[in-house]
């Protein structure tokens, strides 16, 4: 290819790629990121960099680790890239934006540079309009390829390169022998999709066996000999084995397919109007272009397009591959679209000739459209990039949830398919995550029971799963299914320890966890009496706690037992500030545990009646008066505020927070 032509193609590709990149940045800046795969890809990349190894027992899921399951990381090279990019900003979002825009820009430049060299070269207005229509259609196809920050985005770039090399090889060129080198890279960037490369090569090999023919607009002429394709296929297959897992990598696609079908993952379901409307619009564009062009279409170009369309009809994830094939097809057949537009323009000209001035203005406008659009899109990229980087990932854990988990330190945290990646991002092991192929069928079946998405999600099966795994915390996402949140809210053996607009976290309902939950559930909430936010408090739940009533305390004191009791009120900020010191005192003094009395539930409360008189709003409970008598030396008088006047009542009361130590019938208040 002449150097000048190559430079023109690259310049054209760069100019035309600015629009889809700007469009992507606009979308990223206005929507929340949704895919959780990004975070476990990052974690896997960091692990590879730290350990220098790719294989081994999976360490990101505790269920996989316990069963010795090994994750076949078919995208390890892309994971390293994602891990590196994720560390460039204050959050991982910058890395995601750089990756998404970089891969889209690379794909766009390849499309227009390799197949769009003749675009906008004609001076005829009808041809320029036809070129504009093709460019718009290709931009739409590029829009269909937009995804989340996954290795597949890199694989799409390799797929476009493979199509170019295959087409050149079919025409008799020698560039096809670069495909084994491409296969090595593909097998390590996104090995789960390398079967696409082998499948396309096999298709060309079959085409080489067919005789020359023409049926309507479909024609076929033999290309390179079949033996060349057979040898190339063998070399690609052997080259693809140059990965950490060898030939076993080729089974990965089918393993993912089987487990995803078991789970009913949407992206592995057949395409339909609700899951992939863009696919059907693209298919309609293809049919329209074919009808308008009315010129021969080589089978060597139609068959890959049909194969990827069939893949898209089988799995929604195949839509992106079809979009790449469709864009290549449209660029290859821009001449047919020009022919159709030319025929339409000639017919219109014969019916009513357009004024020469108008034609000159339209032609000048068409010439200026690309530079203006490219410059505007480039400026848009610069303006939109900061907004895209600052967008929140809508599934990310809040700082309060992360701190709650860090305080509880769960070792057997339940996570679902969509929450596992976020748990990994926060530094915790998942139960399951979106690496469907990693887990055994038993684990996935148990996950489905716990997800509430199957008829098997009943009391008996849920109890069996709880007993089987011994979860010490359950994390449910409200954006998945709120049924299980309501279900565990009603159970007495689990207590809600954290709740926000996205997530609910439950822990086993022992007294230690209940005590921790009473305080941590109020984090981020407002005190209704003072109107101020509660002081954040994070408790580990490890200190043995027993809830007691005043009558229980009285009985233990009179029985000569030994113990320490905290009179507290979780909604009192003084108590919230004191609790960490109390727990530290218990541990430092080697107490076997702490007795807790939520005194607000038991003591007598006074109020001012309608006529201004002092009335009893809440009576004392059993044992409260007797307990007050034992605590008399350390109790304050009860004071009541009535219209700015303080009234001291002739009674004593326990004012939380108060820590009392008792032994041998003696009571002592502890300062902390």
XYZ file of C-alpha atoms in Angstrom:
672
model
C 0.000 0.000 0.000
C 1.502 3.417 -0.942
C 2.640 5.459 2.024
C 0.412 8.386 1.087
C -2.643 6.124 0.866
C -1.820 4.572 4.230
C -1.521 7.986 5.874
C -4.837 9.071 4.336
C -6.557 5.942 5.628
C -5.176 6.458 9.129
C -6.184 10.126 9.131
C -9.662 9.211 7.951
C -9.918 6.483 10.591
C -8.825 8.846 13.366
C -11.271 11.544 12.231
C -14.215 9.146 11.964
C -13.415 7.458 15.312
C -13.879 10.725 17.229
C -17.666 10.578 16.951
C -18.251 7.113 18.512
C -15.688 7.846 21.246
C -17.422 11.127 22.107
C -20.781 9.332 22.086
C -19.419 6.684 24.452
C -18.080 9.330 26.847
C -21.465 11.057 26.770
C -23.226 7.811 27.687
C -20.685 6.984 30.400
C -21.138 10.428 31.910
C -24.903 10.140 32.091
C -25.297 6.578 33.307
C -24.020 4.475 36.141
C -21.569 1.701 35.400
C -23.290 -1.619 35.970
C -20.954 -4.543 35.358
C -19.235 -6.199 38.330
C -16.870 -8.360 36.239
C -14.466 -5.420 36.029
C -13.548 -5.732 39.690
C -12.698 -9.405 39.785
C -10.715 -8.952 36.583
C -8.719 -6.271 38.431
C -8.255 -8.534 41.456
C -7.060 -11.400 39.269
C -4.640 -9.078 37.487
C -3.166 -7.857 40.775
C -2.811 -11.436 41.994
C -0.910 -12.404 38.842
C 1.414 -9.422 39.256
C 1.999 -10.216 42.936
C 2.498 -13.967 42.648
C 3.869 -14.258 39.131
C 1.518 -17.194 38.466
C -1.740 -17.546 36.561
C -3.147 -20.877 37.749
C -3.780 -22.346 41.165
C -6.758 -22.676 43.471
C -9.052 -19.668 43.260
C -8.604 -17.288 46.212
C -11.340 -14.767 45.428
C -14.224 -17.088 46.395
C -14.075 -18.840 49.764
C -16.453 -21.531 48.488
C -14.130 -22.240 45.547
C -11.112 -22.137 47.838
C -12.646 -24.630 50.275
C -13.398 -27.058 47.447
C -10.027 -26.543 45.746
C -11.561 -25.188 42.538
C -9.221 -23.645 39.979
C -10.394 -20.782 37.798
C -9.278 -21.116 34.190
C -8.292 -17.491 33.649
C -8.535 -17.311 29.875
C -8.126 -13.509 29.893
C -5.100 -13.232 32.191
C -3.204 -10.854 29.893
C -6.181 -8.470 29.691
C -6.567 -8.731 33.483
C -3.028 -7.432 33.939
C -3.833 -4.497 31.659
C -7.056 -3.746 33.562
C -5.230 -3.967 36.902
C -2.609 -1.512 35.684
C -5.187 0.917 34.305
C -7.274 0.732 37.483
C -4.402 2.162 39.504
C -3.996 5.317 37.422
C -6.703 7.317 39.198
C -8.114 7.851 42.654
C -10.769 5.247 41.833
C -10.890 2.386 39.347
C -13.339 4.326 37.147
C -10.556 6.201 35.343
C -9.076 2.892 34.264
C -12.474 1.717 33.033
C -12.969 4.880 30.959
C -9.471 4.669 29.467
C -9.973 1.020 28.602
C -13.420 1.460 27.044
C -12.524 4.535 24.999
C -9.144 3.090 23.987
C -10.561 -0.189 22.701
C -13.438 1.565 20.922
C -11.026 4.043 19.297
C -8.776 1.182 18.172
C -11.735 -0.716 16.708
C -13.044 2.418 14.954
C -9.685 3.326 13.433
C -9.211 -0.254 12.223
C -12.654 -0.289 10.623
C -12.252 2.909 8.650
C -8.533 2.598 7.926
C -8.659 -0.995 6.666
C -11.980 -0.946 4.805
C -12.989 2.694 4.410
C -10.168 4.018 2.244
C -12.529 4.955 -0.596
C -14.975 6.855 1.588
C -15.574 10.533 0.732
C -13.159 10.333 -2.203
C -15.835 10.849 -4.858
C -16.856 14.370 -5.850
C -20.387 13.395 -6.811
C -22.995 14.545 -4.307
C -25.026 11.316 -4.448
C -21.916 9.290 -3.697
C -21.022 11.518 -0.773
C -24.512 11.089 0.621
C -24.163 7.325 0.192
C -20.829 7.430 1.999
C -22.452 9.407 4.794
C -25.189 6.797 5.116
C -22.594 4.022 5.349
C -20.605 5.981 7.941
C -23.747 6.468 10.027
C -24.520 2.754 9.802
C -20.964 1.837 10.832
C -21.178 4.246 13.755
C -24.351 2.483 14.768
C -22.577 -0.869 14.572
C -19.781 0.506 16.741
C -22.437 1.627 19.214
C -23.646 -1.966 19.393
C -20.140 -3.132 20.357
C -20.034 -0.855 23.394
C -19.821 -2.936 26.498
C -18.455 -2.911 29.983
C -14.737 -2.899 30.811
C -14.166 -6.563 30.011
C -11.502 -8.419 28.003
C -14.086 -8.975 25.262
C -13.566 -5.376 24.121
C -9.940 -6.219 23.283
C -11.036 -9.441 21.608
C -13.325 -7.442 19.298
C -10.290 -5.511 18.072
C -8.473 -8.790 17.415
C -11.605 -10.086 15.679
C -11.562 -7.152 13.247
C -7.878 -7.797 12.510
C -8.625 -11.477 11.958
C -11.373 -10.638 9.457
C -8.932 -8.497 7.492
C -6.267 -11.202 7.446
C -8.787 -13.874 6.446
C -10.116 -11.753 3.589
C -6.600 -11.097 2.335
C -5.758 -14.783 2.582
C -8.908 -15.671 0.612
C -7.795 -13.329 -2.147
C -4.463 -15.140 -2.347
C -2.362 -12.865 -0.188
C 0.249 -14.119 2.266
C -0.946 -12.039 5.229
C -3.086 -14.963 6.436
C 0.009 -16.609 7.847
C 0.026 -13.894 10.523
C -3.141 -15.477 11.944
C -1.274 -18.013 14.146
C 0.549 -15.085 15.783
C -2.816 -13.407 16.315
C -4.122 -16.684 17.766
C -1.409 -16.683 20.442
C -2.372 -13.167 21.525
C -6.097 -13.947 21.369
C -5.704 -17.108 23.467
C -4.174 -15.073 26.299
C -6.265 -11.910 26.022
C -9.694 -13.554 25.797
C -9.168 -17.250 25.178
C -12.802 -18.094 25.796
C -13.706 -16.601 22.406
C -10.789 -17.976 20.341
C -13.178 -20.577 18.916
C -14.540 -17.732 16.754
C -11.192 -17.450 14.979
C -10.986 -21.190 14.416
C -14.607 -21.305 13.290
C -14.123 -18.537 10.691
C -10.975 -20.188 9.364
C -12.852 -23.483 9.066
C -15.660 -21.683 7.184
C -13.204 -20.330 4.620
C -11.755 -23.829 4.300
C -15.208 -25.211 3.485
C -15.819 -22.414 0.988
C -12.625 -23.397 -0.793
C -14.212 -26.787 -1.521
C -17.297 -25.320 -3.215
C -17.419 -24.810 -6.972
C -17.810 -21.391 -8.532
C -21.467 -20.325 -8.843
C -23.861 -17.396 -8.875
C -27.427 -17.469 -7.578
C -29.204 -14.141 -7.762
C -27.073 -11.593 -5.922
C -25.061 -14.282 -4.160
C -21.933 -15.422 -5.946
C -18.929 -17.572 -5.172
C -15.478 -17.795 -6.654
C -12.834 -20.076 -5.247
C -10.055 -18.425 -3.319
C -6.952 -19.949 -1.752
C -6.754 -23.773 -1.950
C -8.460 -25.835 0.748
C -5.148 -27.380 1.802
C -3.855 -23.924 2.729
C -6.848 -23.365 4.958
C -6.485 -26.783 6.570
C -2.837 -26.070 7.355
C -3.698 -22.592 8.615
C -6.419 -24.030 10.864
C -3.970 -26.526 12.358
C -1.383 -23.806 12.950
C -3.988 -21.556 14.589
C -5.121 -24.400 16.812
C -1.567 -25.187 17.881
C -0.774 -21.502 18.402
C -3.855 -21.139 20.583
C -2.429 -23.842 22.847
C 0.385 -21.462 23.805
C -1.379 -20.347 26.959
C -1.128 -21.314 30.636
C -3.783 -24.030 30.213
C -2.771 -25.558 26.906
C -5.446 -27.317 24.782
C -7.893 -27.331 27.696
C -8.594 -23.670 26.962
C -10.764 -24.623 23.984
C -13.407 -26.174 26.237
C -13.801 -22.943 28.188
C -16.471 -21.417 25.958
C -18.688 -24.467 26.267
C -18.174 -24.657 30.042
C -19.217 -21.027 30.427
C -22.190 -21.687 28.166
C -23.373 -24.657 30.242
C -23.147 -22.950 33.634
C -24.619 -19.682 32.349
C -27.557 -21.613 30.901
C -28.040 -23.260 34.302
C -28.206 -19.838 35.941
C -30.287 -18.251 33.200
C -27.778 -15.413 32.660
C -29.363 -12.916 30.256
C -26.277 -12.351 28.103
C -26.106 -16.072 27.346
C -29.754 -16.244 26.307
C -31.095 -16.038 22.722
C -31.440 -12.547 21.310
C -34.907 -11.010 21.391
C -36.411 -7.554 21.105
C -36.154 -6.893 24.820
C -32.582 -8.134 25.342
C -30.966 -7.095 22.043
C -33.098 -4.638 20.041
C -29.937 -3.233 18.463
C -29.268 -6.600 16.841
C -32.576 -6.593 15.016
C -32.148 -2.976 13.944
C -28.703 -3.869 12.580
C -30.174 -6.868 10.785
C -32.794 -4.617 9.213
C -30.009 -2.243 8.075
C -28.230 -5.144 6.416
C -31.339 -6.291 4.546
C -32.085 -2.706 3.460
C -28.530 -2.192 2.206
C -28.638 -5.487 0.349
C -31.906 -4.597 -1.364
C -30.718 -1.111 -2.280
C -27.354 -2.231 -3.600
C -28.675 -4.902 -6.016
C -25.173 -6.086 -6.892
C -23.370 -9.415 -6.432
C -22.320 -10.327 -2.891
C -19.493 -12.885 -2.499
C -20.348 -15.863 -0.346
C -16.957 -15.437 1.343
C -18.268 -12.184 2.832
C -21.859 -13.197 3.422
C -21.129 -16.432 5.269
C -19.149 -14.924 8.211
C -21.931 -12.385 8.571
C -24.553 -15.136 8.642
C -22.498 -17.183 11.108
C -22.194 -14.309 13.602
C -25.876 -13.484 13.155
C -26.674 -17.089 14.063
C -24.411 -16.786 17.103
C -26.284 -13.647 18.162
C -29.585 -15.476 17.822
C -28.149 -18.169 20.089
C -26.571 -15.821 22.680
C -27.090 -12.115 23.246
C -23.328 -11.770 23.778
C -22.848 -12.635 20.089
C -24.450 -9.345 19.022
C -21.157 -7.440 19.284
C -19.356 -9.883 16.970
C -22.191 -9.607 14.457
C -21.965 -5.799 14.613
C -18.266 -5.914 13.695
C -18.992 -8.228 10.741
C -21.856 -6.012 9.606
C -19.704 -2.854 9.733
C -17.012 -4.567 7.654
C -19.635 -5.775 5.193
C -21.086 -2.281 4.745
C -17.663 -0.720 4.232
C -16.704 -3.421 1.741
C -19.863 -2.770 -0.270
C -20.011 0.996 -0.147
C -19.930 0.873 -3.951
C -23.283 -0.873 -4.008
C -24.778 1.780 -1.724
C -23.332 4.470 -3.988
C -24.955 2.768 -6.946
C -28.317 2.780 -5.190
C -28.030 6.444 -4.180
C -26.847 7.334 -7.686
C -29.869 5.656 -9.247
C -32.170 7.496 -6.853
C -30.421 10.812 -7.556
C -30.615 10.302 -11.328
C -34.310 9.533 -11.095
C -34.912 12.631 -8.999
C -32.819 14.746 -11.370
C -34.843 13.626 -14.360
C -38.097 14.365 -12.595
C -37.066 17.736 -11.198
C -33.507 18.985 -11.758
C -31.960 20.545 -8.687
C -30.640 24.125 -8.998
C -26.904 24.208 -9.650
C -26.304 26.567 -6.723
C -28.069 24.227 -4.305
C -26.012 21.279 -5.567
C -22.787 23.244 -5.113
C -23.802 24.280 -1.563
C -24.687 20.699 -0.642
C -21.425 19.409 -2.097
C -19.390 22.007 -0.195
C -21.311 21.199 2.960
C -20.630 17.496 2.554
C -16.929 18.219 2.163
C -16.828 20.348 5.316
C -19.011 18.006 7.375
C -16.272 15.541 8.316
C -13.652 18.067 9.519
C -16.261 20.016 11.479
C -17.770 16.860 12.985
C -14.353 15.436 13.854
C -13.188 18.676 15.468
C -16.438 19.030 17.393
C -16.279 15.412 18.564
C -12.673 15.821 19.685
C -13.650 18.914 21.678
C -16.578 16.935 23.055
C -14.225 14.160 24.179
C -12.116 16.677 26.098
C -15.201 18.179 27.724
C -16.988 14.900 28.472
C -14.032 12.896 29.803
C -13.940 14.425 33.332
C -17.670 13.854 33.760
C -17.358 10.207 32.710
C -14.482 9.651 35.145
C -16.493 11.070 38.051
C -19.577 8.926 37.506
C -20.423 6.604 40.384
C -20.548 2.855 39.901
C -24.110 2.236 41.036
C -23.437 -1.188 42.585
C -20.403 -0.090 44.590
C -20.529 -0.585 48.365
C -21.007 2.533 50.456
C -18.193 3.406 52.898
C -20.589 2.504 55.747
C -21.178 -0.986 54.340
C -17.444 -1.546 53.840
C -16.702 -0.451 57.413
C -19.495 -2.670 58.731
C -18.043 -5.666 56.903
C -14.545 -4.808 58.095
C -15.807 -4.696 61.684
C -17.615 -8.020 61.384
C -14.804 -9.708 59.405
C -17.012 -12.423 57.869
C -15.149 -15.509 56.701
C -18.146 -17.136 55.002
C -20.021 -14.217 53.469
C -22.941 -15.059 51.198
C -22.847 -13.091 47.952
C -24.868 -13.507 44.786
C -23.911 -13.508 41.122
C -23.979 -9.705 40.865
C -22.725 -8.854 44.356
C -19.674 -11.115 44.431
C -17.586 -8.792 42.258
C -18.363 -5.841 44.500
C -17.407 -7.846 47.607
C -14.091 -8.673 45.939
C -13.589 -4.996 45.131
C -14.152 -4.150 48.810
C -11.536 -6.687 49.908
C -13.721 -9.674 50.852
C -14.035 -13.137 49.410
C -17.235 -13.931 47.534
C -19.435 -16.998 47.861
C -20.303 -16.912 44.170
C -19.663 -14.172 41.637
C -20.172 -13.717 37.914
C -17.442 -16.217 36.969
C -20.123 -18.809 36.369
C -17.703 -21.344 34.901
C -15.647 -21.487 38.123
C -18.282 -23.047 40.348
C -19.629 -26.572 40.540
C -23.239 -27.282 39.696
C -23.951 -27.956 43.388
C -22.684 -24.514 44.407
C -24.708 -22.829 41.675
C -27.849 -24.759 42.627
C -27.378 -23.701 46.272
C -26.893 -20.099 45.166
C -30.170 -20.239 43.245
C -31.950 -21.505 46.361
C -30.561 -18.551 48.341
C -31.324 -16.059 45.567
C -35.074 -16.661 45.791
C -35.324 -16.996 42.016
C -36.363 -20.638 41.885
C -39.353 -22.635 43.191
C -36.829 -24.572 45.327
C -36.358 -21.473 47.504
C -38.417 -22.786 50.416
C -37.771 -23.048 54.162
C -36.456 -26.585 54.023
C -33.988 -25.993 51.191
C -32.831 -22.632 52.546
C -32.157 -24.185 55.960
C -30.218 -26.996 54.282
C -28.014 -24.499 52.418
C -27.455 -22.430 55.579
C -26.372 -25.539 57.473
C -24.205 -26.745 54.593
C -22.065 -23.623 54.313
C -22.312 -22.082 57.776
C -22.604 -18.508 56.500
C -21.577 -15.911 59.058
C -23.129 -13.044 57.059
C -25.662 -12.760 54.226
C -25.437 -9.908 51.716
C -28.461 -9.308 49.488
C -28.819 -6.695 46.751
C -32.087 -4.857 46.346
C -31.427 -4.386 42.630
C -31.480 -8.178 42.213
C -34.479 -9.415 44.159
C -35.917 -8.079 47.403
C -37.817 -11.257 48.273
C -34.991 -12.789 50.304
C -34.499 -9.557 52.242
C -38.129 -9.684 53.368
C -37.788 -13.389 54.097
C -34.778 -13.034 56.397
C -36.316 -9.971 58.035
C -39.018 -12.290 59.325
C -36.629 -14.956 60.635
C -35.685 -14.876 64.310
C -32.282 -16.497 63.793
C -30.894 -13.693 61.629
C -30.658 -9.985 62.399
C -30.334 -7.056 60.016
C -27.066 -5.299 60.766
C -26.888 -2.915 57.794
C -29.397 -1.575 55.305
C -29.288 1.088 52.574
C -30.911 1.783 49.203
C -28.921 -1.005 47.500
C -27.888 -3.634 50.042
C -29.049 -5.435 53.171
C -26.631 -7.346 55.410
C -27.770 -10.007 57.883
C -25.771 -11.804 60.584
C -26.706 -14.713 62.888
C -28.922 -13.499 65.731
C -26.736 -14.229 68.760
C -26.644 -11.562 71.481
C -23.255 -10.241 70.349
C -24.469 -9.626 66.822
C -27.785 -8.205 68.012
C -25.870 -5.771 70.243
C -23.648 -4.752 67.302
C -26.642 -4.477 64.973
C -28.529 -2.135 67.312
C -25.726 0.377 66.967
C -24.596 -0.139 63.378
C -28.100 0.023 61.907
C -28.232 3.654 63.032
C -25.043 4.629 61.181
C -25.854 7.254 58.597
C -29.277 7.941 60.142
C -30.464 11.053 61.946
C -31.378 11.317 65.594
C -35.047 12.287 65.542
C -34.760 14.154 68.848
C -31.717 16.281 68.060
C -31.898 16.344 64.271
C -28.196 15.458 64.083
C -26.609 12.388 62.476
C -25.736 9.579 64.838
C -22.076 9.116 65.609
C -20.873 6.254 63.345
C -20.039 3.133 65.329
C -18.706 -0.197 64.057
C -18.649 -3.193 66.405
C -17.145 -6.583 65.714
C -19.731 -8.650 67.607
C -16.963 -10.877 69.034
C -17.399 -9.914 72.701
C -19.802 -12.351 74.428
C -22.962 -10.407 75.237
C -26.080 -11.348 77.142
C -29.186 -9.204 77.292
C -30.706 -8.871 80.742
C -33.688 -7.151 82.358
C -33.584 -5.305 85.717
C -35.053 -8.369 87.430
C -32.215 -10.535 86.013
C -29.588 -8.096 87.311
C -31.228 -7.999 90.733
C -31.325 -11.778 90.925
C -27.640 -12.096 90.076
C -26.567 -9.446 92.565
C -28.632 -11.000 95.342
C -27.271 -14.434 94.418
C -23.700 -13.267 94.975
C -22.727 -13.750 91.355
C -20.023 -11.799 89.560
C -20.625 -9.729 86.452
C -20.517 -6.405 84.643
C -23.608 -4.767 83.244
C -23.858 -1.872 80.824
C -26.975 0.252 81.044
C -27.251 1.692 77.561
C -29.464 3.133 74.845
C -28.317 2.672 71.214
C -30.066 5.886 70.155
C -28.169 7.938 72.743
C -24.988 9.444 71.279
C -23.336 9.420 74.708
C -23.849 5.662 74.807
C -22.579 5.301 71.249
C -19.392 7.122 72.150
C -18.914 5.040 75.305
C -19.494 1.540 73.897
C -16.006 1.056 72.344
C -14.377 1.978 75.664
C -16.686 -0.367 77.558
C -15.843 -3.285 75.258
C -12.139 -2.465 75.562
C -12.485 -2.475 79.377
C -14.178 -5.888 79.280
C -11.349 -7.340 77.199
C -8.556 -5.730 79.202
C -9.959 -6.983 82.503
C -10.499 -10.526 81.176
C -14.226 -10.524 81.827
C -15.932 -13.530 80.265
C -18.565 -11.266 78.725
C -20.804 -8.264 79.158
C -24.376 -8.024 80.423
C -26.392 -5.431 78.542
C -29.571 -3.742 79.677
C -31.275 -1.360 77.265
C -32.542 0.716 80.149
C -34.878 2.847 78.055
C -37.104 -0.211 77.723
C -37.526 -0.670 81.482
C -37.373 2.476 83.598
C -40.200 4.793 84.629
C -40.642 7.778 82.371
C -42.343 11.051 83.227
C -43.989 13.646 81.020
C -45.898 16.902 81.312
C -49.643 16.467 80.878
C -52.097 18.655 78.986
C -52.717 20.777 82.099
C -49.036 21.159 82.912
C -48.956 18.492 85.626
C -46.280 15.816 85.815
C -47.668 12.427 84.821
C -46.237 8.915 84.548
C -45.735 8.027 80.893
C -44.211 4.601 81.495
C -44.297 2.454 84.647
C -41.315 0.642 86.032
C -40.903 -3.007 85.146
C -40.601 -5.899 87.565
C -37.441 -5.639 89.635
C -36.673 -2.065 88.696
C -37.476 -0.498 92.090
C -35.498 -3.179 93.950
C -32.541 -2.667 91.610
C -32.676 1.083 92.242
C -32.443 0.423 95.965
C -29.216 -1.543 95.481
C -27.820 1.116 93.170
C -28.989 4.027 95.326
C -25.524 5.355 96.258
C -24.498 5.804 92.630
C -27.766 7.023 91.091
C -28.658 10.613 90.160
C -31.998 12.240 90.769
C -34.385 12.319 87.855
C -34.848 15.802 86.421
C -37.695 16.987 84.214
C -37.727 20.066 81.985
C -41.101 21.803 82.082
C -41.276 24.946 79.966
C -37.695 25.968 80.728
C -38.081 25.165 84.429
C -36.146 22.157 85.731
C -38.036 20.035 88.252
C -36.145 17.533 90.417
C -38.376 14.592 91.226
C -37.956 12.629 94.430
C -36.889 9.473 92.622
C -33.619 7.980 91.427
C -32.962 6.695 87.917
C -30.311 4.972 85.869
C -28.885 7.404 83.327
C -27.152 5.632 80.436
C -24.383 5.056 79.722
C -23.558 3.446 83.063
C -21.221 0.495 83.608
C -21.674 -1.406 86.879
C -19.545 -4.183 88.285
C -20.972 -6.489 90.945
C -19.577 -9.350 93.018
C -20.510 -10.914 96.344
C -23.565 -8.668 96.567
C -21.487 -5.499 96.270
C -22.093 -2.989 93.485
C -19.497 -0.611 92.064
C -19.732 1.858 89.215
C -16.889 1.737 86.701
C -15.506 4.902 85.136
C -14.424 4.502 81.546
